[in-house]
Coordinates of C-alpha atoms and ligand atoms in Angstrom, one line a residue:
M2 CA -35.4 15.6 -78.0
T3 CA -37.6 15.4 -81.0
G4 CA -40.3 13.2 -79.6
T5 CA -41.1 10.5 -77.1
I6 CA -41.2 6.7 -77.4
D7 CA -43.3 4.0 -75.9
I8 CA -41.2 2.0 -73.5
Q9 CA -42.7 -1.2 -72.2
I10 CA -41.6 -1.5 -68.6
D11 CA -41.3 -4.8 -66.8
K12 CA -40.2 -4.0 -63.3
I13 CA -38.2 -6.3 -61.1
A14 CA -40.3 -7.9 -58.4
K15 CA -37.8 -7.0 -55.6
S16 CA -34.8 -4.7 -56.0
R17 CA -31.4 -6.3 -55.4
V18 CA -29.9 -3.0 -54.3
S19 CA -30.0 -3.8 -50.6
E20 CA -27.7 -6.7 -51.2
Y21 CA -24.8 -4.4 -52.1
D22 CA -23.0 -1.4 -50.6
V23 CA -23.0 0.6 -53.8
N24 CA -20.3 2.9 -52.5
N25 CA -17.9 0.0 -52.2
V26 CA -18.6 -2.5 -55.0
P27 CA -15.8 -3.7 -57.4
F28 CA -16.2 -1.8 -60.7
G29 CA -17.9 -3.4 -63.6
K30 CA -19.1 -6.6 -62.0
C31 CA -22.4 -5.7 -60.2
F32 CA -25.2 -4.6 -62.4
S33 CA -28.3 -2.5 -61.5
D34 CA -31.8 -4.0 -61.4
H35 CA -32.9 -3.0 -64.9
M36 CA -31.7 -2.6 -68.5
F37 CA -33.1 -0.9 -71.5
V38 CA -33.3 -2.6 -74.9
A39 CA -34.4 -1.4 -78.3
E40 CA -34.6 -3.7 -81.3
Y41 CA -33.8 -2.9 -85.0
A42 CA -35.2 -4.9 -87.9
D43 CA -36.8 -4.3 -91.3
G44 CA -34.9 -1.0 -91.7
K45 CA -36.2 0.7 -88.5
W46 CA -36.1 0.7 -84.7
Q47 CA -39.0 -1.4 -83.4
K48 CA -40.0 -2.1 -79.9
A49 CA -38.2 -0.5 -76.9
Y50 CA -38.4 -2.0 -73.4
I51 CA -37.0 -2.0 -69.9
T52 CA -36.6 -5.4 -68.3
P53 CA -34.8 -6.8 -65.2
Y54 CA -31.1 -7.1 -66.0
G55 CA -30.4 -10.5 -67.4
D56 CA -28.7 -12.6 -70.1
L57 CA -28.8 -12.3 -73.9
P58 CA -30.3 -15.3 -75.6
M59 CA -28.3 -15.6 -78.8
S60 CA -27.2 -17.8 -81.6
Y61 CA -23.6 -18.9 -81.9
A62 CA -23.8 -17.5 -85.4
M63 CA -24.7 -14.0 -84.1
S64 CA -22.9 -11.7 -86.5
A65 CA -21.4 -9.3 -83.8
L66 CA -19.4 -12.2 -82.6
H67 CA -17.8 -13.0 -85.9
Y68 CA -17.5 -9.7 -87.8
G69 CA -17.2 -7.2 -85.0
Q70 CA -20.2 -5.0 -85.6
A71 CA -20.2 -3.9 -81.9
I72 CA -19.9 -0.4 -80.6
F73 CA -20.3 1.2 -77.2
E74 CA -20.3 4.3 -75.0
G75 CA -19.1 4.9 -71.4
M76 CA -20.8 7.7 -69.4
K77 CA -21.7 8.4 -65.8
A78 CA -24.6 9.6 -63.6
Y79 CA -23.8 11.4 -60.3
K80 CA -25.8 11.9 -57.1
N81 CA -25.5 15.3 -55.3
A82 CA -25.9 15.9 -51.5
Q83 CA -29.7 16.4 -51.9
G84 CA -30.0 13.0 -53.6
D85 CA -30.7 14.4 -57.1
V86 CA -29.3 12.3 -60.0
S87 CA -27.7 14.0 -63.0
L88 CA -25.9 13.0 -66.1
F89 CA -22.7 14.6 -67.4
R90 CA -22.9 15.9 -71.0
P91 CA -25.0 12.9 -72.2
I92 CA -25.8 14.4 -75.6
E93 CA -22.0 14.1 -76.4
N94 CA -22.2 10.4 -75.8
F95 CA -25.3 10.1 -77.9
N96 CA -23.6 11.9 -80.8
R97 CA -20.5 9.9 -80.5
L98 CA -22.4 6.6 -80.4
N99 CA -24.0 7.6 -83.7
R100 CA -20.6 8.5 -85.2
S101 CA -19.5 5.0 -84.3
A102 CA -22.7 3.5 -85.8
L103 CA -22.2 5.4 -89.1
R104 CA -18.6 4.2 -89.4
M105 CA -19.4 0.6 -88.6
A106 CA -22.3 0.5 -91.1
M107 CA -24.8 0.2 -88.2
P108 CA -28.1 2.0 -87.8
E109 CA -28.0 5.3 -85.9
V110 CA -30.2 5.5 -82.8
P111 CA -32.7 8.4 -82.6
E112 CA -32.3 10.8 -79.7
E113 CA -35.7 9.9 -78.3
I114 CA -34.7 6.3 -78.0
F115 CA -31.2 7.0 -76.5
M116 CA -32.3 9.7 -74.1
G117 CA -35.8 8.4 -73.5
G118 CA -34.5 5.0 -72.6
L119 CA -31.6 6.3 -70.5
L120 CA -33.8 8.7 -68.4
E121 CA -36.5 6.1 -67.8
L122 CA -33.8 3.5 -66.8
L123 CA -32.1 5.9 -64.4
K124 CA -35.4 6.9 -62.8
L125 CA -36.1 3.2 -62.0
D126 CA -32.5 2.5 -60.8
S127 CA -31.6 5.8 -59.0
A128 CA -31.0 4.0 -55.8
W129 CA -28.0 2.4 -57.4
V130 CA -26.2 5.7 -57.9
P131 CA -23.5 5.9 -55.2
T132 CA -23.4 8.9 -52.8
S133 CA -19.7 8.9 -52.1
E134 CA -17.7 12.0 -53.2
T135 CA -15.9 10.1 -56.0
G136 CA -18.7 7.6 -56.7
S137 CA -21.0 7.4 -59.8
L138 CA -23.2 5.1 -61.7
Y139 CA -21.3 3.9 -64.8
I140 CA -23.5 3.7 -67.8
R141 CA -22.8 1.4 -70.8
P142 CA -24.9 2.0 -73.9
F143 CA -24.0 -0.3 -76.8
I144 CA -25.2 -1.6 -80.1
I145 CA -24.6 -5.1 -81.4
A146 CA -25.4 -6.8 -84.7
T147 CA -27.8 -9.7 -84.1
D148 CA -28.3 -11.4 -87.4
E149 CA -28.0 -15.2 -87.2
A150 CA -25.9 -15.6 -90.3
I151 CA -22.4 -16.5 -91.3
G152 CA -21.1 -14.3 -94.2
V153 CA -19.3 -11.0 -94.1
K154 CA -21.9 -8.3 -94.6
A155 CA -23.7 -5.6 -92.5
S156 CA -26.3 -7.2 -90.2
E157 CA -29.9 -6.5 -90.8
T158 CA -30.9 -6.7 -87.2
Y159 CA -29.4 -5.0 -84.1
K160 CA -30.0 -4.4 -80.4
F161 CA -29.3 -1.1 -78.7
V162 CA -28.9 -1.8 -75.0
I163 CA -28.1 0.2 -71.9
I164 CA -26.8 -1.5 -68.7
T165 CA -25.5 0.3 -65.7
C166 CA -23.3 -0.5 -62.7
P167 CA -22.2 1.4 -59.6
A168 CA -18.7 2.7 -59.6
G169 CA -18.0 3.2 -55.9
K170 CA -15.0 5.1 -54.6
Y171 CA -12.5 5.6 -57.3
Y172 CA -8.8 5.6 -56.3
G173 CA -7.0 7.0 -59.3
E174 CA -3.5 5.8 -58.7
P175 CA -0.7 7.6 -60.7
I176 CA 0.5 5.6 -63.6
R177 CA 3.8 4.8 -65.4
V178 CA 3.4 4.5 -69.1
L179 CA 5.5 2.9 -71.9
V180 CA 5.7 4.7 -75.3
E181 CA 4.7 2.0 -77.8
T182 CA 6.7 2.1 -81.0
N183 CA 6.0 -1.3 -82.4
Y184 CA 2.2 -1.9 -82.2
F185 CA -0.3 0.8 -82.9
R186 CA -3.9 1.5 -81.9
A187 CA -5.3 3.3 -84.9
V188 CA -4.5 4.1 -88.6
H189 CA -5.6 6.8 -90.9
G190 CA -8.8 5.7 -92.6
G191 CA -9.5 3.3 -89.8
V192 CA -11.8 3.3 -86.8
G193 CA -9.6 4.8 -84.0
F194 CA -11.9 7.8 -83.8
V195 CA -15.0 5.7 -82.8
K196 CA -15.7 3.3 -80.0
A197 CA -15.7 0.1 -81.9
A198 CA -15.2 -3.0 -79.7
G199 CA -12.3 -4.3 -81.8
N200 CA -10.2 -1.2 -80.9
Y201 CA -10.1 -2.5 -77.4
G202 CA -9.5 -6.1 -78.2
R203 CA -6.5 -5.2 -80.3
S204 CA -5.0 -3.1 -77.6
L205 CA -4.8 -5.9 -75.0
F206 CA -1.7 -7.7 -76.2
P207 CA 0.6 -4.6 -76.4
T208 CA -0.8 -3.5 -73.0
K209 CA 0.0 -6.9 -71.5
L210 CA 3.6 -6.7 -72.8
A211 CA 4.0 -3.2 -71.2
Q212 CA 2.5 -4.5 -67.9
A213 CA 5.0 -7.4 -67.9
K214 CA 7.7 -4.7 -68.0
G215 CA 6.2 -2.8 -65.0
Y216 CA 4.1 -0.2 -66.7
Q217 CA 0.3 0.2 -66.2
Q218 CA -0.4 1.5 -69.7
V219 CA 1.0 2.3 -73.1
I220 CA 1.2 5.6 -74.9
W221 CA 0.1 5.0 -78.4
T222 CA 2.0 6.6 -81.2
D223 CA 1.1 7.3 -84.8
S224 CA 1.1 4.2 -87.0
V225 CA 3.3 5.8 -89.8
T226 CA 6.3 7.2 -87.9
H227 CA 5.8 6.2 -84.3
Q228 CA 7.1 9.6 -83.4
Y229 CA 3.9 11.4 -82.4
V230 CA 1.9 10.6 -79.3
E231 CA -1.8 9.9 -79.7
E232 CA -3.5 8.5 -76.6
S233 CA -2.6 6.7 -73.4
G234 CA -4.5 3.4 -73.0
T235 CA -8.1 4.4 -73.2
M236 CA -7.5 8.0 -72.3
N237 CA -6.7 11.2 -74.1
L238 CA -3.3 12.5 -73.4
M239 CA -2.3 15.9 -72.0
F240 CA 0.9 17.7 -71.0
V241 CA 1.7 20.9 -69.3
I242 CA 4.9 22.2 -70.8
G243 CA 6.0 25.6 -69.5
D244 CA 2.8 27.6 -69.2
T245 CA 0.9 25.8 -72.0
L246 CA -1.5 22.9 -71.9
L247 CA -0.8 20.6 -74.9
T248 CA -2.8 17.8 -76.3
P249 CA -2.7 15.9 -79.6
E250 CA -5.1 17.3 -82.2
L251 CA -8.1 15.3 -83.1
G252 CA -8.2 13.3 -86.3
D253 CA -9.4 9.9 -87.4
T254 CA -6.9 8.1 -85.1
I255 CA -7.9 9.7 -81.9
L256 CA -11.1 9.3 -79.9
S257 CA -12.8 12.7 -79.2
G258 CA -13.0 12.4 -75.5
I259 CA -15.7 14.2 -73.6
T260 CA -13.4 14.6 -70.6
R261 CA -10.7 16.0 -73.1
D262 CA -13.1 18.6 -74.3
S263 CA -14.2 19.5 -70.7
V264 CA -10.6 19.9 -69.6
L265 CA -9.7 22.1 -72.5
T266 CA -12.9 24.2 -72.0
L267 CA -12.0 24.8 -68.3
A268 CA -8.3 25.5 -69.2
R269 CA -9.3 28.1 -71.7
D270 CA -11.9 29.6 -69.3
W271 CA -9.1 30.0 -66.7
G272 CA -6.9 31.8 -69.3
L273 CA -4.4 29.0 -69.8
K274 CA -2.7 28.8 -73.1
V275 CA -4.0 25.7 -74.9
E276 CA -2.5 24.0 -78.0
E277 CA -4.1 21.1 -79.9
R278 CA -1.5 19.9 -82.3
K279 CA 0.9 17.1 -83.2
I280 CA 3.3 16.4 -80.3
S281 CA 6.4 14.3 -80.8
I282 CA 7.8 12.1 -78.0
R283 CA 11.1 13.9 -78.6
E284 CA 9.4 17.2 -77.8
V285 CA 8.1 15.8 -74.5
L286 CA 11.4 14.3 -73.5
T287 CA 13.3 17.5 -74.5
A288 CA 10.9 19.4 -72.2
H289 CA 11.6 16.8 -69.5
G290 CA 15.3 17.3 -70.0
N291 CA 15.2 21.1 -69.6
G292 CA 12.7 21.0 -66.7
T293 CA 9.7 22.5 -68.5
L294 CA 7.6 19.4 -68.5
K295 CA 5.5 20.0 -65.4
E296 CA 2.6 17.6 -65.8
A297 CA 1.4 14.7 -67.9
F298 CA -1.9 13.0 -67.6
G299 CA -4.5 10.8 -69.2
C300 CA -8.1 11.9 -69.1
G301 CA -11.3 10.0 -69.6
T302 CA -14.7 9.1 -68.0
A303 CA -13.3 6.2 -65.9
A304 CA -10.5 8.0 -64.0
T305 CA -11.2 11.7 -65.0
I306 CA -7.5 12.4 -64.5
A307 CA -4.8 9.8 -64.3
H308 CA -1.5 11.4 -63.4
I309 CA 1.5 10.0 -65.4
V310 CA 4.5 9.8 -63.1
G311 CA 6.9 7.9 -65.3
I312 CA 7.4 7.5 -69.1
G313 CA 9.4 4.6 -70.6
F314 CA 10.9 5.2 -74.0
E315 CA 13.5 3.1 -75.9
G316 CA 14.7 1.3 -72.7
K317 CA 15.0 4.5 -70.6
D318 CA 12.7 5.7 -67.8
Y319 CA 11.9 9.3 -67.3
D320 CA 10.4 10.3 -63.9
L321 CA 8.0 13.2 -63.8
P322 CA 7.3 15.7 -61.1
P323 CA 5.3 14.4 -58.1
V324 CA 1.5 14.7 -58.1
E325 CA 1.6 17.3 -55.2
Q326 CA 3.3 19.8 -57.5
R327 CA 0.8 19.5 -60.3
K328 CA -1.4 22.6 -60.1
F329 CA -3.4 22.4 -63.3
S330 CA -4.4 18.7 -63.3
T331 CA -5.2 18.7 -59.6
K332 CA -7.4 21.8 -60.0
V333 CA -9.2 20.6 -63.1
D334 CA -9.8 17.1 -61.5
E335 CA -11.4 18.8 -58.5
M336 CA -13.4 21.2 -60.6
L337 CA -14.9 18.4 -62.7
R338 CA -15.8 16.5 -59.5
N339 CA -17.4 19.5 -58.0
I340 CA -19.4 20.3 -61.1
R341 CA -20.6 16.7 -61.3
K342 CA -21.5 16.6 -57.6
G343 CA -23.4 19.9 -57.8
N344 CA -21.0 21.6 -55.4
V345 CA -20.2 24.5 -57.7
E346 CA -22.0 26.5 -60.4
D347 CA -22.4 24.5 -63.6
K348 CA -21.2 27.4 -65.8
F349 CA -21.2 25.4 -69.1
N350 CA -24.6 23.7 -68.5
W351 CA -22.9 20.3 -68.6
M352 CA -25.2 18.5 -66.1
M353 CA -28.7 17.1 -67.1
K354 CA -30.9 16.4 -64.1
V355 CA -32.7 13.0 -64.2
V356 CA -34.5 12.7 -60.8
Ligands
PLP416 C1 -9.7 5.2 -76.7 C2 -10.3 6.2 -75.8 N1 -9.7 7.4 -75.7 C3 -10.2 8.3 -74.9 C4 -11.3 8.1 -74.1 C5 -11.9 9.1 -73.2 O1 -13.1 9.5 -73.6 P1 -14.2 10.1 -72.6 O2 -13.6 11.3 -71.9 O3 -15.3 10.5 -73.5 O4 -14.5 9.0 -71.6 C6 -11.9 6.8 -74.1 C7 -13.0 6.5 -73.3 O5 -14.1 6.5 -73.7 C8 -11.4 5.8 -75.0 O6 -11.9 4.6 -75.1

């Protein structure tokens, strides 16, 4: 960090944490005691404060609502057996938030505001971090445009906010996915490589159609030919074909996932052959046909690893090997959990201790 910031702290009178079993709350609906806010106006970040979690007073003309200048991050804090709280690779989320800000003509957040606010918030709300083996505190940093003005232009005022919510036990069910060849998630020159709120809004309708057909998620394909796979839902996509771990190469249509990078780093460390390149759905189905497609999975902060057990393509379903036979994805899932929970050596210095 380059410096420190003054954060005005208004503590909650009485913590609400005892009202919940943080290891067993439904995800995304129960928010921790405090939130961090920094305000941007007159060309610079102004005051920063921590306040009890609450509502946003806003105008119906607030520009984020109309023109979509809204970006976010998703990250997690973990508690080890000794009760220490640590973040997983937070600088990567900080850097990605600023890539999103740049692309959406929004102000970048200085590291001392992002990290300073985050660390202070987690110190106050450490009791909200679940202790269960698969539990974590989900952290949602975001920036929204707050000008009260109708008219398409970059807002002049913004709020950077961090809210958190416990994610108790996570049961990652294997998923069936439909290869989407009509709608697309991202285009070249677009915003698919950043976490702009609109990327998620646009994905809901195709996902709903796939769910009506019995799939949990879609596999997004490239917008030009619909032949090359890109991501699955809000996860990066990986395959084990033969003895190689394959994943689509990064570009401006794919989000650079921190889990993706972590999985690739571990795979390379274990001596596995890794290829980041274009992967056609035909290649995947040919491998399925000749028995070399051993594993397929999505990876991301929410699930870590979501095993794909079925792929739907052009009206046909292709069943994949059962999860019990998947050596790599099971091992990498376990290793990431153990690193985050402090059960094994943190060889790549991924964890940042908070309290
Ligand atoms: C579109 C998309 N792809 C991939 C990911 C996985 O990224 P990460 O591993 O950093 O959570 C996410 C989640 O942030 C996402 O929204």
